[in-house]
Each structure stands twice: as C-alpha cells, then as structure tokens.
PDB file of C-alpha atoms and ligand atoms in Angstrom:
ATOM      1  CA  MET U1277      65.548  -1.837 206.493  1.00  0.00           C
ATOM      2  CA  THR U1278      63.388   0.728 204.448  1.00  0.00           C
ATOM      3  CA  THR U1279      64.969   1.489 200.735  1.00  0.00           C
ATOM      4  CA  ASN U1280      64.729   5.464 199.456  1.00  0.00           C
ATOM      5  CA  PRO U1281      64.082   6.357 196.503  1.00  0.00           C
ATOM      6  CA  SER U1282      66.747   5.085 194.195  1.00  0.00           C
ATOM      7  CA  GLY U1283      66.924   1.423 195.777  1.00  0.00           C
ATOM      8  CA  THR U1284      69.115   1.877 197.887  1.00  0.00           C
ATOM      9  CA  PRO U1285      69.647   0.329 201.610  1.00  0.00           C
ATOM     10  CA  VAL U1286      68.898   3.160 204.476  1.00  0.00           C
ATOM     11  CA  PRO U1287      70.049   1.781 207.754  1.00  0.00           C
ATOM     12  CA  PRO U1288      67.069   2.184 210.390  1.00  0.00           C
ATOM     13  CA  ARG U1289      67.904   5.671 213.113  1.00  0.00           C
ATOM     14  CA  PRO U1290      69.899   4.581 215.963  1.00  0.00           C
ATOM     15  CA  ALA U1291      66.565   5.284 218.889  1.00  0.00           C
ATOM     16  CA  THR U1292      68.552   7.594 221.204  1.00  0.00           C
ATOM     17  CA  THR U1293      66.130  11.094 222.596  1.00  0.00           C
ATOM     18  CA  GLY U1294      65.651  14.344 223.322  1.00  0.00           C
ATOM     19  CA  THR U1295      65.994  17.508 221.130  1.00  0.00           C
ATOM     20  CA  ALA U1296      67.114  17.068 217.279  1.00  0.00           C
ATOM     21  CA  VAL U1297      69.542  20.209 217.543  1.00  0.00           C
ATOM     22  CA  PHE U1298      69.902  19.394 212.932  1.00  0.00           C
ATOM     23  CA  SER U1299      67.115  17.388 211.207  1.00  0.00           C
ATOM     24  CA  ALA U1300      68.758  17.725 207.880  1.00  0.00           C
ATOM     25  CA  ARG U1301      66.088  16.382 204.893  1.00  0.00           C
ATOM     26  CA  GLY U1302      66.440  15.331 201.671  1.00  0.00           C
ATOM     27  CA  LEU U1303      69.613  16.979 201.287  1.00  0.00           C
ATOM     28  CA  THR U1304      71.611  16.417 197.715  1.00  0.00           C
ATOM     29  CA  LYS U1305      74.961  18.329 196.530  1.00  0.00           C
ATOM     30  CA  ASN U1306      75.492  18.264 193.158  1.00  0.00           C
ATOM     31  CA  TYR U1307      78.986  19.392 191.929  1.00  0.00           C
ATOM     32  CA  ASP U1308      79.008  19.174 187.866  1.00  0.00           C
ATOM     33  CA  ALA U1309      78.720  15.614 186.862  1.00  0.00           C
ATOM     34  CA  THR U1310      79.592  14.818 190.739  1.00  0.00           C
ATOM     35  CA  ARG U1311      76.724  13.539 192.742  1.00  0.00           C
ATOM     36  CA  ALA U1312      78.526  14.292 196.276  1.00  0.00           C
ATOM     37  CA  LEU U1313      74.829  14.568 198.709  1.00  0.00           C
ATOM     38  CA  ALA U1314      72.524  12.542 197.642  1.00  0.00           C
ATOM     39  CA  ASP U1315      68.754  12.457 199.712  1.00  0.00           C
ATOM     40  CA  LEU U1316      70.346  12.636 202.894  1.00  0.00           C
ATOM     41  CA  SER U1317      68.248  12.987 205.628  1.00  0.00           C
ATOM     42  CA  LEU U1318      70.212  12.698 209.493  1.00  0.00           C
ATOM     43  CA  ASP U1319      69.073  13.992 212.849  1.00  0.00           C
ATOM     44  CA  ILE U1320      71.901  14.652 215.222  1.00  0.00           C
ATOM     45  CA  ARG U1321      70.473  15.524 218.933  1.00  0.00           C
ATOM     46  CA  ALA U1322      71.862  18.271 221.449  1.00  0.00           C
ATOM     47  CA  GLY U1323      75.135  16.859 223.498  1.00  0.00           C
ATOM     48  CA  GLU U1324      75.685  14.394 221.308  1.00  0.00           C
ATOM     49  CA  SER U1325      79.435  13.227 219.774  1.00  0.00           C
ATOM     50  CA  VAL U1326      78.464  12.290 216.328  1.00  0.00           C
ATOM     51  CA  ALA U1327      81.665  10.940 213.914  1.00  0.00           C
ATOM     52  CA  VAL U1328      81.773  11.033 210.703  1.00  0.00           C
ATOM     53  CA  MET U1329      83.520   9.409 208.782  1.00  0.00           C
ATOM     54  CA  GLY U1330      83.886   6.521 205.376  1.00  0.00           C
ATOM     55  CA  PRO U1331      86.428   6.200 202.329  1.00  0.00           C
ATOM     56  CA  SER U1332      87.316   9.870 200.512  1.00  0.00           C
ATOM     57  CA  GLY U1333      84.776  11.224 198.225  1.00  0.00           C
ATOM     58  CA  GLY U1334      82.731  10.115 200.226  1.00  0.00           C
ATOM     59  CA  GLY U1335      80.663  13.573 201.363  1.00  0.00           C
ATOM     60  CA  LYS U1336      81.925  14.406 204.977  1.00  0.00           C
ATOM     61  CA  THR U1337      83.402  17.636 204.048  1.00  0.00           C
ATOM     62  CA  THR U1338      80.164  18.216 202.078  1.00  0.00           C
ATOM     63  CA  LEU U1339      77.394  17.455 204.879  1.00  0.00           C
ATOM     64  CA  LEU U1340      79.746  19.305 207.203  1.00  0.00           C
ATOM     65  CA  HIS U1341      79.603  22.736 204.961  1.00  0.00           C
ATOM     66  CA  CYS U1342      76.109  22.019 204.240  1.00  0.00           C
ATOM     67  CA  LEU U1343      74.444  21.604 208.216  1.00  0.00           C
ATOM     68  CA  ALA U1344      77.280  24.674 209.062  1.00  0.00           C
ATOM     69  CA  GLY U1345      75.653  26.882 206.754  1.00  0.00           C
ATOM     70  CA  ILE U1346      78.836  27.271 204.672  1.00  0.00           C
ATOM     71  CA  ILE U1347      77.519  25.166 201.289  1.00  0.00           C
ATOM     72  CA  THR U1348      74.253  25.290 200.282  1.00  0.00           C
ATOM     73  CA  PRO U1349      72.608  22.501 199.250  1.00  0.00           C
ATOM     74  CA  ASP U1350      70.870  22.232 195.908  1.00  0.00           C
ATOM     75  CA  ALA U1351      67.891  20.454 197.798  1.00  0.00           C
ATOM     76  CA  GLY U1352      66.642  20.177 200.692  1.00  0.00           C
ATOM     77  CA  GLN U1353      67.007  21.386 204.179  1.00  0.00           C
ATOM     78  CA  VAL U1354      68.782  22.000 207.443  1.00  0.00           C
ATOM     79  CA  LEU U1355      66.867  22.780 209.938  1.00  0.00           C
ATOM     80  CA  LEU U1356      68.320  24.182 213.695  1.00  0.00           C
ATOM     81  CA  GLN U1357      67.321  24.546 216.755  1.00  0.00           C
ATOM     82  CA  ARG U1358      68.162  27.194 218.549  1.00  0.00           C
ATOM     83  CA  ASP U1359      65.655  29.799 220.741  1.00  0.00           C
ATOM     84  CA  GLY U1360      63.226  27.813 220.917  1.00  0.00           C
ATOM     85  CA  GLY U1361      62.328  28.497 217.423  1.00  0.00           C
ATOM     86  CA  THR U1362      63.711  26.684 213.528  1.00  0.00           C
ATOM     87  CA  THR U1363      65.912  28.213 210.958  1.00  0.00           C
ATOM     88  CA  ASP U1364      66.622  26.787 207.846  1.00  0.00           C
ATOM     89  CA  VAL U1365      70.327  27.054 207.258  1.00  0.00           C
ATOM     90  CA  ALA U1366      70.042  26.715 203.576  1.00  0.00           C
ATOM     91  CA  ARG U1367      67.307  28.738 203.332  1.00  0.00           C
ATOM     92  CA  LEU U1368      69.336  32.925 205.310  1.00  0.00           C
ATOM     93  CA  SER U1369      71.236  34.806 203.193  1.00  0.00           C
ATOM     94  CA  ASP U1370      74.769  34.953 203.252  1.00  0.00           C
ATOM     95  CA  ARG U1371      74.974  38.365 205.516  1.00  0.00           C
ATOM     96  CA  ASP U1372      72.722  35.835 208.061  1.00  0.00           C
ATOM     97  CA  ARG U1373      74.104  32.659 207.989  1.00  0.00           C
ATOM     98  CA  SER U1374      76.969  34.168 208.692  1.00  0.00           C
ATOM     99  CA  ALA U1375      75.880  35.451 211.646  1.00  0.00           C
ATOM    100  CA  LEU U1376      74.685  32.223 212.174  1.00  0.00           C
ATOM    101  CA  ARG U1377      78.446  30.597 212.079  1.00  0.00           C
ATOM    102  CA  ARG U1378      80.149  32.767 214.347  1.00  0.00           C
ATOM    103  CA  SER U1379      77.746  32.565 217.016  1.00  0.00           C
ATOM    104  CA  THR U1380      76.422  30.476 217.613  1.00  0.00           C
ATOM    105  CA  PHE U1381      79.617  27.569 215.698  1.00  0.00           C
ATOM    106  CA  GLY U1382      82.919  25.780 216.224  1.00  0.00           C
ATOM    107  CA  PHE U1383      85.163  24.907 214.142  1.00  0.00           C
ATOM    108  CA  VAL U1384      87.882  23.006 213.984  1.00  0.00           C
ATOM    109  CA  PHE U1385      90.263  22.002 210.620  1.00  0.00           C
ATOM    110  CA  GLN U1386      92.688  19.667 210.068  1.00  0.00           C
ATOM    111  CA  GLN U1387      94.891  22.790 209.499  1.00  0.00           C
ATOM    112  CA  GLY U1388      95.447  25.900 208.254  1.00  0.00           C
ATOM    113  CA  LEU U1389      92.349  28.204 209.538  1.00  0.00           C
ATOM    114  CA  LEU U1390      94.665  29.651 212.069  1.00  0.00           C
ATOM    115  CA  ILE U1391      95.757  33.067 210.815  1.00  0.00           C
ATOM    116  CA  PRO U1392     100.322  33.091 210.625  1.00  0.00           C
ATOM    117  CA  GLU U1393     100.691  37.147 211.227  1.00  0.00           C
ATOM    118  CA  LEU U1394      98.550  36.746 214.808  1.00  0.00           C
ATOM    119  CA  THR U1395      99.605  35.302 218.057  1.00  0.00           C
ATOM    120  CA  ALA U1396      97.976  32.455 219.861  1.00  0.00           C
ATOM    121  CA  LEU U1397      95.663  35.055 222.096  1.00  0.00           C
ATOM    122  CA  GLU U1398      94.829  36.837 219.665  1.00  0.00           C
ATOM    123  CA  ASN U1399      93.283  34.117 216.897  1.00  0.00           C
ATOM    124  CA  VAL U1400      91.775  33.102 219.450  1.00  0.00           C
ATOM    125  CA  ALA U1401      90.538  36.538 220.061  1.00  0.00           C
ATOM    126  CA  VAL U1402      89.423  37.810 216.647  1.00  0.00           C
ATOM    127  CA  ALA U1403      86.152  35.148 217.201  1.00  0.00           C
ATOM    128  CA  LEU U1404      84.775  37.697 219.862  1.00  0.00           C
ATOM    129  CA  MET U1405      85.942  40.425 218.623  1.00  0.00           C
ATOM    130  CA  LEU U1406      83.780  40.000 214.711  1.00  0.00           C
ATOM    131  CA  LEU U1407      81.376  39.467 218.042  1.00  0.00           C
ATOM    132  CA  GLY U1408      81.868  43.257 218.402  1.00  0.00           C
ATOM    133  CA  VAL U1409      83.623  42.371 222.490  1.00  0.00           C
ATOM    134  CA  ASP U1410      85.698  44.398 222.977  1.00  0.00           C
ATOM    135  CA  ARG U1411      89.142  43.544 222.080  1.00  0.00           C
ATOM    136  CA  ALA U1412      90.795  44.017 226.442  1.00  0.00           C
ATOM    137  CA  SER U1413      87.668  41.357 227.352  1.00  0.00           C
ATOM    138  CA  ALA U1414      87.684  38.575 224.155  1.00  0.00           C
ATOM    139  CA  GLU U1415      91.464  38.664 225.530  1.00  0.00           C
ATOM    140  CA  HIS U1416      90.572  38.160 228.560  1.00  0.00           C
ATOM    141  CA  SER U1417      88.036  35.354 227.958  1.00  0.00           C
ATOM    142  CA  ALA U1418      91.039  33.961 224.881  1.00  0.00           C
ATOM    143  CA  ALA U1419      93.839  33.541 227.882  1.00  0.00           C
ATOM    144  CA  GLN U1420      91.251  31.284 229.811  1.00  0.00           C
ATOM    145  CA  TRP U1421      90.947  29.443 227.604  1.00  0.00           C
ATOM    146  CA  LEU U1422      93.786  28.757 226.201  1.00  0.00           C
ATOM    147  CA  ALA U1423      95.495  27.866 229.863  1.00  0.00           C
ATOM    148  CA  ALA U1424      92.466  25.444 230.023  1.00  0.00           C
ATOM    149  CA  LEU U1425      94.208  23.543 227.311  1.00  0.00           C
ATOM    150  CA  GLY U1426      97.405  23.270 228.698  1.00  0.00           C
ATOM    151  CA  LEU U1427      99.378  26.821 226.848  1.00  0.00           C
ATOM    152  CA  ALA U1428      99.621  29.072 229.207  1.00  0.00           C
ATOM    153  CA  GLY U1429     102.960  30.833 229.024  1.00  0.00           C
ATOM    154  CA  MET U1430     101.895  30.655 224.993  1.00  0.00           C
ATOM    155  CA  GLU U1431     100.146  33.819 223.908  1.00  0.00           C
ATOM    156  CA  ASP U1432     101.828  35.533 222.262  1.00  0.00           C
ATOM    157  CA  ARG U1433     103.746  32.562 220.166  1.00  0.00           C
ATOM    158  CA  ARG U1434     102.590  33.751 217.108  1.00  0.00           C
ATOM    159  CA  VAL U1435     101.554  30.385 214.750  1.00  0.00           C
ATOM    160  CA  GLY U1436     104.745  29.694 212.961  1.00  0.00           C
ATOM    161  CA  GLN U1437     106.850  29.273 216.645  1.00  0.00           C
ATOM    162  CA  LEU U1438     103.644  26.445 218.110  1.00  0.00           C
ATOM    163  CA  SER U1439     103.788  22.481 217.447  1.00  0.00           C
ATOM    164  CA  GLY U1440     101.064  20.808 214.708  1.00  0.00           C
ATOM    165  CA  GLY U1441      99.133  19.817 218.145  1.00  0.00           C
ATOM    166  CA  GLN U1442     100.088  23.067 220.142  1.00  0.00           C
ATOM    167  CA  ALA U1443      97.857  24.902 216.473  1.00  0.00           C
ATOM    168  CA  GLN U1444      95.214  22.628 216.833  1.00  0.00           C
ATOM    169  CA  ARG U1445      94.951  23.253 220.507  1.00  0.00           C
ATOM    170  CA  VAL U1446      94.905  27.295 219.557  1.00  0.00           C
ATOM    171  CA  ALA U1447      91.987  26.568 216.813  1.00  0.00           C
ATOM    172  CA  ILE U1448      90.095  24.444 220.107  1.00  0.00           C
ATOM    173  CA  ALA U1449      90.228  27.513 222.376  1.00  0.00           C
ATOM    174  CA  ARG U1450      88.941  29.781 219.477  1.00  0.00           C
ATOM    175  CA  ALA U1451      86.302  27.518 217.814  1.00  0.00           C
ATOM    176  CA  GLN U1452      85.181  27.148 221.475  1.00  0.00           C
ATOM    177  CA  VAL U1453      85.775  31.340 222.773  1.00  0.00           C
ATOM    178  CA  THR U1454      82.395  32.457 222.181  1.00  0.00           C
ATOM    179  CA  GLY U1455      80.435  29.595 223.284  1.00  0.00           C
ATOM    180  CA  ALA U1456      79.765  28.092 220.507  1.00  0.00           C
ATOM    181  CA  SER U1457      77.352  25.566 221.270  1.00  0.00           C
ATOM    182  CA  VAL U1458      78.216  23.051 218.159  1.00  0.00           C
ATOM    183  CA  ILE U1459      81.458  22.460 217.900  1.00  0.00           C
ATOM    184  CA  PHE U1460      82.413  20.391 213.717  1.00  0.00           C
ATOM    185  CA  ALA U1461      85.408  19.251 213.047  1.00  0.00           C
ATOM    186  CA  ASP U1462      86.770  18.248 210.041  1.00  0.00           C
ATOM    187  CA  GLU U1463      89.737  15.423 210.686  1.00  0.00           C
ATOM    188  CA  PRO U1464      91.448  17.496 212.897  1.00  0.00           C
ATOM    189  CA  THR U1465      94.118  15.574 214.105  1.00  0.00           C
ATOM    190  CA  GLY U1466      94.743  14.495 209.826  1.00  0.00           C
ATOM    191  CA  ALA U1467      98.116  16.228 210.334  1.00  0.00           C
ATOM    192  CA  LEU U1468      99.158  14.856 213.595  1.00  0.00           C
ATOM    193  CA  ASP U1469     101.320  11.777 214.464  1.00  0.00           C
ATOM    194  CA  SER U1470      99.255   9.592 216.755  1.00  0.00           C
ATOM    195  CA  GLY U1471     100.539   9.750 220.232  1.00  0.00           C
ATOM    196  CA  THR U1472      99.885  14.180 219.152  1.00  0.00           C
ATOM    197  CA  SER U1473      96.349  13.554 218.287  1.00  0.00           C
ATOM    198  CA  ALA U1474      95.314  11.067 221.282  1.00  0.00           C
ATOM    199  CA  GLU U1475      96.359  14.717 223.053  1.00  0.00           C
ATOM    200  CA  VAL U1476      94.371  16.411 221.061  1.00  0.00           C
ATOM    201  CA  MET U1477      91.194  14.550 220.804  1.00  0.00           C
ATOM    202  CA  ASP U1478      91.284  14.418 224.304  1.00  0.00           C
ATOM    203  CA  ILE U1479      91.276  18.017 224.351  1.00  0.00           C
ATOM    204  CA  LEU U1480      88.193  18.733 221.875  1.00  0.00           C
ATOM    205  CA  LEU U1481      86.373  15.891 223.499  1.00  0.00           C
ATOM    206  CA  HIS U1482      86.610  15.923 227.367  1.00  0.00           C
ATOM    207  CA  SER U1483      85.840  19.928 226.208  1.00  0.00           C
ATOM    208  CA  THR U1484      82.608  19.215 224.828  1.00  0.00           C
ATOM    209  CA  THR U1485      81.148  15.460 226.011  1.00  0.00           C
ATOM    210  CA  GLY U1486      79.125  16.406 228.886  1.00  0.00           C
ATOM    211  CA  THR U1487      78.500  20.275 228.675  1.00  0.00           C
ATOM    212  CA  GLY U1488      75.539  20.301 227.010  1.00  0.00           C
ATOM    213  CA  LYS U1489      77.682  20.573 223.344  1.00  0.00           C
ATOM    214  CA  THR U1490      76.854  19.364 220.091  1.00  0.00           C
ATOM    215  CA  LEU U1491      80.626  17.269 218.220  1.00  0.00           C
ATOM    216  CA  VAL U1492      80.947  16.761 214.703  1.00  0.00           C
ATOM    217  CA  VAL U1493      83.543  15.453 213.920  1.00  0.00           C
ATOM    218  CA  VAL U1494      85.386  13.591 210.725  1.00  0.00           C
ATOM    219  CA  THR U1495      87.701  10.828 210.602  1.00  0.00           C
ATOM    220  CA  HIS U1496      89.156   8.242 209.538  1.00  0.00           C
ATOM    221  CA  ASP U1497      90.520   7.080 213.121  1.00  0.00           C
ATOM    222  CA  ASP U1498      88.733   4.519 214.577  1.00  0.00           C
ATOM    223  CA  ASP U1499      90.096   5.226 218.138  1.00  0.00           C
ATOM    224  CA  VAL U1500      88.056   8.086 217.972  1.00  0.00           C
ATOM    225  CA  ALA U1501      84.873   6.706 216.570  1.00  0.00           C
ATOM    226  CA  ARG U1502      84.909   4.668 219.662  1.00  0.00           C
ATOM    227  CA  ARG U1503      84.841   7.780 221.490  1.00  0.00           C
ATOM    228  CA  CYS U1504      82.090   9.812 220.396  1.00  0.00           C
ATOM    229  CA  ALA U1505      78.333   8.615 221.396  1.00  0.00           C
ATOM    230  CA  ARG U1506      77.260   7.518 218.097  1.00  0.00           C
ATOM    231  CA  THR U1507      79.695   7.405 214.439  1.00  0.00           C
ATOM    232  CA  VAL U1508      77.728   7.935 210.403  1.00  0.00           C
ATOM    233  CA  ARG U1509      79.135   6.510 207.706  1.00  0.00           C
ATOM    234  CA  LEU U1510      79.184   7.638 204.311  1.00  0.00           C
ATOM    235  CA  ARG U1511      79.758   5.953 200.776  1.00  0.00           C
ATOM    236  CA  ASP U1512      78.679   8.296 197.488  1.00  0.00           C
ATOM    237  CA  GLY U1513      76.716  10.979 199.740  1.00  0.00           C
ATOM    238  CA  ARG U1514      74.451   8.439 201.904  1.00  0.00           C
ATOM    239  CA  ILE U1515      74.789   7.066 205.006  1.00  0.00           C
ATOM    240  CA  VAL U1516      75.445   3.375 205.232  1.00  0.00           C
ATOM    241  CA  SER U1517      75.399   2.636 209.414  1.00  0.00           C
ATOM    242  CA  ASP U1518      74.000   5.184 211.504  1.00  0.00           C
ATOM    243  CA  SER U1519      75.795   4.122 215.065  1.00  0.00           C
ATOM    244  CA  LEU U1520      75.159   4.543 218.734  1.00  0.00           C
ATOM    245  CA  ARG U1521      76.845   2.842 221.234  1.00  0.00           C
ATOM    246  CA  ALA U1522      75.129   2.052 224.295  1.00  0.00           C
ATOM    247  CA  GLU U1523      78.454   2.862 227.314  1.00  0.00           C
ATOM    248  CA  VAL U1524      79.864   5.891 225.494  1.00  0.00           C
ATOM    249  CA  ALA U1525      75.705   7.374 225.068  1.00  0.00           C
ATOM    250  CA  ALA U1526      74.477   6.414 228.925  1.00  0.00           C
TER     251      ALA U1526
HETATM  252  N1  ATP V1982      83.876  22.431 195.635  1.00  0.00           N
HETATM  253  C1  ATP V1982      84.423  21.629 194.406  1.00  0.00           C
HETATM  254  N2  ATP V1982      84.584  20.771 193.551  1.00  0.00           N
HETATM  255  C2  ATP V1982      83.786  20.177 192.435  1.00  0.00           C
HETATM  256  N3  ATP V1982      84.120  19.142 192.918  1.00  0.00           N
HETATM  257  C3  ATP V1982      84.106  18.891 194.405  1.00  0.00           C
HETATM  258  C4  ATP V1982      84.046  19.822 195.332  1.00  0.00           C
HETATM  259  N4  ATP V1982      83.852  20.025 196.572  1.00  0.00           N
HETATM  260  C5  ATP V1982      83.610  18.040 196.568  1.00  0.00           C
HETATM  261  N5  ATP V1982      84.082  17.969 195.231  1.00  0.00           N
HETATM  262  C6  ATP V1982      83.387  16.441 195.183  1.00  0.00           C
HETATM  263  O1  ATP V1982      82.607  15.652 195.756  1.00  0.00           O
HETATM  264  C7  ATP V1982      82.804  14.583 196.937  1.00  0.00           C
HETATM  265  C8  ATP V1982      82.655  14.449 197.537  1.00  0.00           C
HETATM  266  O2  ATP V1982      83.497  15.026 197.954  1.00  0.00           O
HETATM  267  P1  ATP V1982      83.547  15.285 200.442  1.00  0.00           P
HETATM  268  O3  ATP V1982      85.168  16.470 200.085  1.00  0.00           O
HETATM  269  O4  ATP V1982      83.098  16.072 200.966  1.00  0.00           O
HETATM  270  O5  ATP V1982      84.682  14.055 200.490  1.00  0.00           O
HETATM  271  P2  ATP V1982      84.509  13.668 201.789  1.00  0.00           P
HETATM  272  O6  ATP V1982      84.351  12.620 202.080  1.00  0.00           O
HETATM  273  O7  ATP V1982      85.212  14.905 203.001  1.00  0.00           O
HETATM  274  O8  ATP V1982      86.849  13.410 200.897  1.00  0.00           O
HETATM  275  P3  ATP V1982      87.159  13.325 202.522  1.00  0.00           P
HETATM  276  O9  ATP V1982      87.723  11.814 203.188  1.00  0.00           O
HETATM  277  O10 ATP V1982      88.442  13.004 201.250  1.00  0.00           O
HETATM  278  O11 ATP V1982      87.782  14.370 203.151  1.00  0.00           O
HETATM  279  C9  ATP V1982      84.212  14.215 195.847  1.00  0.00           C
HETATM  280  O12 ATP V1982      83.746  13.281 194.655  1.00  0.00           O
HETATM  281  C10 ATP V1982      84.751  15.810 195.689  1.00  0.00           C
HETATM  282  O13 ATP V1982      85.566  15.634 194.264  1.00  0.00           O
HETATM  283 MG1   MG V1983      86.827  15.988 203.533  1.00  0.00          MG
END
C-alpha cells in the first residue's frame, strides 16, 4: 500500500474499466481549523453506483458538495467528462456551476428540499421549468415520473400532505426528470423507518442502476451499501477503503 504525503496509507484503487465521469484530484477543504477533506482523490466511472460511508464528520457531505459544485474546494480539481470534453467543476463561475447542476446533476437529500407551497407535480416540474421548459410540457413529464415512482393520483398534494417516503419519491422524481446523468443522494433514507427506507432505496436504485446513470449515495446503512457496486469509506477527510462488489458490479 502506498502512502500520501502525510504518511496515511492510501488503499489501492479498485481495478474497474470504463471512462471516469469524475476525476477528483487532491481535494482539500478546510473550515477554519477543521480539515473536512484532506488531499482526497477519487475516480467515479459512468454508470457506477457508489456508496459513500464513514463516521459522522468524516467529510462525506463535503465530498458530495465538492463533486456537485455546490461548494468549491480550497485546493484540487473536480474534472467532469461530458460531451467529449473535460470541465473542472471547481473552476467554473458561479453561474456556470449553477447551470451545470441544473442540467446534469440530480439531488436527493435527507429531507427539506421540496418546496412546501408547491404540489408534488409542481415540485417535480419546476426542475424542468428552471431549464426553460414550458409549464405544460414540464408538468406532463413530471406526471410521468410521479406515476413511474408509484405516486399516480398524488400529483396535487402539497408536501405536507405526503408521508416521508412519498416525499422522498417526489424528490427522486425531481432529481431525474431533467435527464440528469449523475444523481447525488445524501442520506436519502436517513429520516425514514426501515421498511419505507428499503422501498425508497429500491426506487432510487432501480431508476438509476443499469440505465447508464451514475449514483453517488451517502449512507450509514450497510444494506444500502450492499446494493451499490462500490463502497468508499471516508474518515477525517481521507479515503480509508474503496471496494467493489463483484456481483453488483458485473
Ligand atoms: N459549513 C461548515 N462550517 C464549518 N464546519 C463545517 C461545515 N461543514 C462541515 N464542517 C465540518 O467539516 C467536517 C466534515 O463535515 P461533513 O458534513 O462533510 O461530514 P459528514 O461525513 O457528512 O458527517 P455526517 O455523517 O454527520 O453527515 C466536520 O468536522 C464538520 O463539522
Ligand atoms: Mg453529512
């Protein structure tokens, strides 16, 4: 095993093939005295499902936010391959990063990112309307996604009139309605009971894996990680293990 400059062992990277959709190189992010990411490098390939695990405060959310261009690292690069070219997400202007997030990435967070004043249908449609799609077409696509995720008949409910599991399905529909090629999920089932959690994860995994979409999901749940092709564990802002599950990856 090699070591990084601070002497910490770096696990060998799994031997996968295919194009890296993300190549993060030397990511470092500090919050005052806290080092949230410490010279972290990671390749994620197109179509991979990656579970990001590790103790609280280990840097999981910070990594996701750097990959997705929600925050910029203090040092390092986040190279994204798309349309035959390479973009350094960390070097884009705020405006370009925001456009990239809307068009290419979908997000599912633990809770709270649906707009309570809007209906289920409107919450999903708004993702398309932000890309300039007209309301009628956006609502048509939104209704199709809601139906595909088992929410037919619930289009007109407001967020407060949905169960936690239903609200997360709306969030999954919203993340995917734009055709996003990378889905980021940060503890998407963290606020749900175990039965509902399994259902929501089923829906998230079925709607991503095998479709060519890339899924990066932060989870504390071993069952969720077992269903992903790869598990990356972080501690103190570093990768401490990176393993592929042959039966899922095949
Ligand atoms: N906005 C912030 N301001 C100050 N410190 C922060 C901020 N965001 C994260 N941190 C710190 O950076 C470190 C990594 O945080 P991060 O949220 O990435 O951890 P995490 O692995 O997602 O943890 P959890 O499992 O609890 O969600 C922690 O020590 C945290 O306190
Ligand atoms: Mg977190």
